[in-house]
Each structure stands twice: as structure tokens, then as C-alpha cells.
Coordinates of C-alpha atoms in Angstrom, one line a residue:
M602 CA 38.8 135.2 98.6
A603 CA 39.8 130.7 98.4
K604 CA 42.5 131.1 97.1
V605 CA 46.1 128.6 96.7
N606 CA 48.6 128.3 98.9
L607 CA 51.8 127.2 97.1
F608 CA 55.1 126.3 99.7
L609 CA 58.3 126.5 98.2
L610 CA 60.4 123.6 99.5
L611 CA 64.5 123.0 98.7
P612 CA 67.0 120.1 100.0
E613 CA 69.5 121.3 101.8
T614 CA 72.8 121.0 102.9
Y615 CA 71.9 120.2 106.7
P616 CA 69.0 118.6 106.3
V617 CA 66.9 119.6 109.6
N618 CA 64.9 116.7 109.5
K619 CA 65.3 112.6 108.9
W620 CA 62.8 113.7 105.9
M621 CA 64.3 116.2 104.4
R622 CA 67.3 115.4 101.3
A623 CA 70.7 116.3 101.6
V624 CA 71.7 118.5 98.9
E625 CA 73.9 115.6 97.0
T626 CA 77.0 115.5 96.0
E627 CA 76.1 115.2 92.6
F628 CA 74.7 118.5 93.5
D629 CA 77.9 119.6 95.0
E630 CA 79.3 121.2 91.3
V631 CA 77.6 124.5 90.3
N632 CA 77.1 123.5 86.6
L633 CA 75.3 121.0 87.8
Y634 CA 73.7 123.1 91.4
E635 CA 72.7 125.3 87.9
K636 CA 70.7 122.1 86.7
L637 CA 68.2 122.4 90.0
I638 CA 67.7 126.1 89.9
Q639 CA 66.8 125.5 86.1
D640 CA 64.6 123.4 86.6
L641 CA 63.0 125.3 90.0
K642 CA 62.6 127.9 86.7
T643 CA 60.6 126.0 85.0
R644 CA 58.3 124.5 87.5
F645 CA 57.4 128.4 87.4
E646 CA 57.1 128.6 83.9
D647 CA 54.7 126.0 83.7
I648 CA 52.6 127.9 86.7
S649 CA 52.8 131.1 85.4
I650 CA 49.4 131.4 84.4
E651 CA 47.4 130.4 87.5
N652 CA 46.7 132.5 90.2
Y653 CA 48.1 131.6 93.4
E654 CA 50.7 132.1 96.5
G655 CA 53.6 131.6 97.0
F656 CA 55.8 130.8 100.4
Y657 CA 59.2 130.2 101.1
D658 CA 61.7 129.4 104.5
N659 CA 64.1 132.0 104.6
L660 CA 65.8 129.6 106.3
N661 CA 65.2 127.1 103.8
I662 CA 67.2 128.6 101.0
K663 CA 70.2 129.6 103.4
N664 CA 70.7 125.7 104.1
F665 CA 70.2 124.9 100.6
L666 CA 73.0 127.6 99.3
C667 CA 75.5 126.6 102.7
C668 CA 77.6 124.3 100.1
Y669 CA 76.9 126.7 97.0
E670 CA 78.5 129.1 98.8
I671 CA 81.7 126.9 99.3
L672 CA 82.4 127.7 95.8
E673 CA 81.1 130.3 95.0
D674 CA 84.7 131.9 95.4
C675 CA 85.9 130.1 92.3
Y676 CA 83.0 129.8 90.0
P677 CA 80.6 132.3 89.2
S678 CA 76.8 133.4 91.5
A679 CA 74.9 133.7 87.9
P680 CA 72.9 130.4 90.1
K681 CA 72.3 132.7 94.0
K682 CA 72.1 135.3 91.4
L683 CA 68.8 133.1 89.4
L684 CA 66.8 131.7 92.7
Q685 CA 67.5 135.0 94.1
S686 CA 65.5 136.7 91.5
L687 CA 63.4 133.7 91.1
I688 CA 61.7 133.7 94.3
K689 CA 61.8 137.1 94.2
N690 CA 60.0 138.3 90.5
N691 CA 57.5 135.4 91.5
A692 CA 56.3 137.6 94.2
F693 CA 57.2 134.1 97.0
I694 CA 56.5 135.6 100.3
N695 CA 59.2 134.6 103.4
W696 CA 56.3 132.6 105.5
R697 CA 58.6 133.0 108.6
D698 CA 57.6 136.9 108.3
D699 CA 55.0 136.1 109.8
P700 CA 54.2 132.2 110.9
I701 CA 51.4 130.8 112.5
Q702 CA 52.9 127.5 113.7
S703 CA 53.1 127.6 117.3
D704 CA 55.8 127.0 119.4
I705 CA 54.2 124.5 122.3
T706 CA 52.3 122.8 119.6
E707 CA 54.0 119.3 119.0
Y708 CA 53.8 117.9 115.4
Q709 CA 55.0 114.5 114.6
I710 CA 55.7 112.8 111.2
F711 CA 55.5 109.8 111.4
S712 CA 55.6 109.5 114.5
Q713 CA 58.6 111.8 115.0
R714 CA 58.6 115.0 116.0
I715 CA 59.3 118.4 113.8
S716 CA 59.5 121.4 115.4
G717 CA 60.1 125.0 113.4
N718 CA 59.6 124.5 109.6
T719 CA 57.3 124.2 106.7
F720 CA 55.8 121.2 107.1
C721 CA 54.0 122.5 110.6
E722 CA 53.7 125.6 109.0
I723 CA 51.7 124.0 106.1
A724 CA 49.6 122.0 109.1
Q725 CA 48.8 124.8 111.3
R726 CA 47.4 127.0 108.2
K727 CA 45.1 124.1 106.9
S728 CA 44.0 123.2 109.2
N729 CA 43.1 127.0 110.9
D730 CA 40.9 127.1 107.3
T731 CA 38.0 125.2 109.1
E732 CA 35.6 125.8 106.0
N733 CA 38.2 124.6 104.2
E734 CA 38.1 127.0 101.4
D735 CA 41.8 127.7 100.6
K736 CA 44.0 124.9 98.8
Y737 CA 47.3 124.0 99.9
S738 CA 50.1 122.7 98.7
L739 CA 54.5 121.3 98.5
L740 CA 55.9 122.6 95.9
N741 CA 59.1 119.5 96.7
H742 CA 61.8 120.1 94.6
Y743 CA 63.6 117.3 95.5
A744 CA 63.9 118.3 99.2
S745 CA 61.9 115.7 100.4
S746 CA 62.3 111.8 100.7
I747 CA 58.7 111.1 101.1
Q748 CA 56.7 110.4 98.0
K749 CA 53.2 110.4 98.3
T750 CA 50.8 112.6 101.1
I751 CA 52.8 113.7 103.3
T752 CA 50.7 113.8 106.4
V753 CA 51.2 115.5 110.0
T754 CA 49.7 114.9 113.7
T755 CA 49.2 117.5 116.3
K756 CA 48.3 116.1 119.6
N757 CA 45.2 119.2 119.5
I758 CA 44.2 118.7 116.0
S759 CA 43.2 115.4 113.6
E760 CA 45.6 114.2 110.4
I761 CA 46.6 117.1 108.3
K762 CA 47.4 115.5 104.3
I763 CA 49.3 118.0 102.9
D764 CA 50.0 117.4 99.1
N765 CA 53.3 116.6 98.4
L766 CA 54.3 117.9 94.3
K767 CA 57.8 116.6 93.4
D768 CA 57.8 116.5 89.7
E769 CA 56.2 118.9 86.7
T770 CA 53.4 116.4 85.7
E771 CA 52.3 116.4 89.3
L772 CA 51.9 120.0 89.4
L773 CA 50.4 120.4 86.9
T774 CA 47.6 118.6 87.3
W775 CA 47.5 119.7 91.2
F776 CA 46.5 123.0 90.1
A777 CA 44.2 121.4 86.9
E778 CA 41.6 119.5 89.8
N779 CA 42.2 122.2 92.6
R780 CA 43.4 125.9 90.9
L781 CA 41.0 128.8 92.3
P782 CA 38.2 129.9 90.4
Q783 CA 38.4 126.8 88.6
R784 CA 38.1 127.3 84.3
N785 CA 34.7 126.7 82.5
F786 CA 33.9 126.6 79.1
N787 CA 31.3 128.4 77.1
I788 CA 30.2 127.3 74.0
N789 CA 30.6 130.4 71.3
P790 CA 27.6 130.5 68.6
K791 CA 31.0 131.6 66.3
H792 CA 32.5 128.5 66.7
G793 CA 29.5 126.2 67.0
E794 CA 29.5 122.6 68.7
N795 CA 30.7 119.9 67.0
R796 CA 31.7 121.3 64.1
Q797 CA 34.3 120.5 61.2
K798 CA 33.6 123.1 58.4
I799 CA 35.4 126.4 58.6
T800 CA 32.7 128.6 57.3
N801 CA 33.4 132.7 56.4
V802 CA 32.1 135.8 57.3
G803 CA 32.2 138.4 54.6
S804 CA 36.4 138.6 54.6
E805 CA 36.9 136.6 57.3
N806 CA 37.7 132.9 58.2
I807 CA 35.8 131.0 61.2
S808 CA 37.7 128.2 62.4
P809 CA 35.0 126.3 64.3
L810 CA 35.0 124.0 67.1
R811 CA 35.1 120.5 66.1
C812 CA 34.2 118.6 69.5
S813 CA 31.3 118.7 71.8
C814 CA 31.6 121.9 74.9
E815 CA 32.0 118.6 77.7
E816 CA 35.1 117.1 75.4
A817 CA 36.6 121.3 75.3
Q818 CA 35.4 121.7 79.3
I819 CA 38.0 118.7 79.9
L820 CA 40.4 119.8 77.7
L821 CA 40.3 123.5 79.4
H822 CA 41.2 122.1 82.3
T823 CA 44.9 121.6 81.8
A824 CA 45.0 123.6 78.7
I825 CA 48.2 125.9 78.6
G826 CA 49.4 129.0 78.2
N827 CA 51.9 132.0 79.1
H828 CA 51.3 135.2 80.7
K829 CA 51.7 137.5 78.1
K830 CA 48.3 136.4 76.4
K831 CA 45.2 135.8 77.6
E832 CA 44.6 132.6 75.7
L833 CA 45.2 129.0 76.7
F834 CA 45.7 125.8 74.5
N835 CA 46.1 122.2 74.2
L836 CA 46.5 119.2 71.8
D837 CA 43.1 117.5 70.8
T838 CA 44.5 114.5 69.9
D839 CA 41.2 113.2 68.7
H840 CA 41.2 115.7 65.9
D841 CA 44.2 115.9 65.9
E842 CA 44.4 119.6 65.9
I843 CA 45.9 122.1 69.0
I844 CA 42.3 124.0 70.8
V845 CA 42.6 127.5 70.9
F846 CA 40.8 129.1 74.4
K847 CA 39.9 133.0 74.6
F848 CA 39.0 134.4 77.5
E849 CA 36.2 136.3 78.2
G850 CA 36.9 138.7 80.6
D851 CA 36.8 139.5 84.8
T852 CA 34.4 138.0 85.9
P853 CA 32.8 134.8 88.7
Q854 CA 32.6 132.1 86.3
N855 CA 36.2 132.5 84.6
M856 CA 34.9 131.3 81.4
Y857 CA 36.3 130.6 78.3
H858 CA 35.0 129.8 74.8
G859 CA 37.6 128.3 72.0
Y860 CA 38.1 126.6 68.3
H861 CA 40.2 124.2 66.5
V862 CA 43.4 125.1 64.2
P863 CA 45.7 122.8 62.5
K864 CA 49.1 122.1 65.0
D865 CA 51.0 124.5 62.6
S866 CA 48.6 127.1 63.6
V867 CA 51.0 130.6 64.0
E868 CA 47.8 131.8 65.9
V869 CA 49.9 129.2 68.0
P870 CA 52.4 131.0 70.0
R871 CA 56.4 128.8 69.1
D872 CA 56.8 127.8 72.0
I873 CA 53.3 126.2 73.3
R874 CA 53.6 124.5 69.8
K875 CA 56.8 122.8 70.8
K876 CA 55.1 121.3 74.4
L877 CA 52.2 120.5 72.8
N878 CA 53.4 118.8 69.4
Q879 CA 55.8 116.6 71.4

């Protein structure tokens, strides 16, 4: 089955190549180190509802922590423990336990040779995927100075393009466009389509779907949620309400139906309301 492959990369105390950022002076202080890791925690929370297989490089993690460990005797070790917990709890795998890249293949970025790193690993895995079924991206968490798509070349394979995700917007947009399987919207007659009135059936108030199926589908692509509930939410600015998307069960179609509720509705979790109503 096709899957999304997400590779995490952090800045390094001793950069292994010219496109890696150093753990700069601003991150030398423990509280700022902690901020960087807290930012990573937020990124993981952003995609907690997505289906993906996560990878990290244990040598990259060790290199990142070198600077922090010098200060560890003087300060609490909470940032380091938080990073280790994040990687474990989000089921990221150390790709070095089963590397795919070849020791004899010459990988290059901008005609400069690179070897034994995450760029090479993604490039080789993507090259091996001849059916182009899987999706590959780099979660570039302050790690690489390359701002656009990363291109890796070798003498044996054509150019390999790596999607380079550097912030929350790029991460969420990428998943909206590349998630597997894609979400699909389904009209539920109970809520209708382009309805504006709340109806009553027995003692139950039935909220309407105020927009069209096509409009709901667009909102579904970028809807957010949390891993605790099989629901997604998005703000419909045209109607100034939140649309609630209900998951219809594990099927290949990955189907949802939906309806509108007021922006202050208690049906929407508080953390979701806060994000959508900003």
C-alpha cells in the first residue's frame, strides 16, 4: 500500500555539509533550545491526524544535541528528554537501522558531493520507487539553508526532487495535497446541501450544510482535528461558521460528511476553536 514518508532533520552543532545549519548562538541557551524543541512538538501535533511513516537520523540527533549536552550539567535535561519522547511517541524510525542509500553511489547537491545523510537516503528511496506510489518529504526543522525544493543528482539516476517543508504552513499544505488516502466528502441527506435552516426531527435539531458539496470538499482538504476524535473542522469564511466533518469509517474512499455550526459551538473542541477563530 502506498504511504507518505516524512524525514525529520534538525540543525547540527558540527554541520556535516555546507547546506546544513549550525546550532547557532541563539540556541546555545537552554531555554531557547527548549523553544526549538517545543516548536517541533507543535509540528508533530499539527500532523497527529495524518497517516505517515516518520524517519529520523540518530547521528543527526546526536550532532544536534552536542551543544546542549555541554550545558546539561548546569541545567535541567528537560529539552533532551522531550525530544527523545517526541521521536518515540510519534513512532519515528531511525533510517540508519536499515539504510537504502549506496556507499558506492555519488550523490550531489548543486554539483557538490554529499554522502551518508538524509538527503541521500530520501533520494535513493524515491528513486527506487519506480511506480511513484509513495510520497516523500523533508521536515526541515531549522536544519538546512536550502529554501526551495532540494534536488539530488547521481551518475546513475536522474534528478530527484525532495519537497522541503520549513514551517507550519508548508507542512499542512503539503499534507493537504499529498496525503494518502485523500479525504472525500459525501453528502448526507440528513444535513442536505446549500441549506440555511436548522431543521427539527423529533427532539433532535439537525444542523444544515450551508455550502455546496464542491465547497465542502475544498474545506475538507485543509480541515484540522486532533487524534482523540474521528472528526475534522474548518472555518467556512463565506458563511462565518465552522463546518464539522464526520468520519464515515475505515473504507478505501476515506469518506466524510459534514454540517455547519456557530463559531462558538461547544461541539468544536476548545483548542480547535482557538486555532480556527484566530
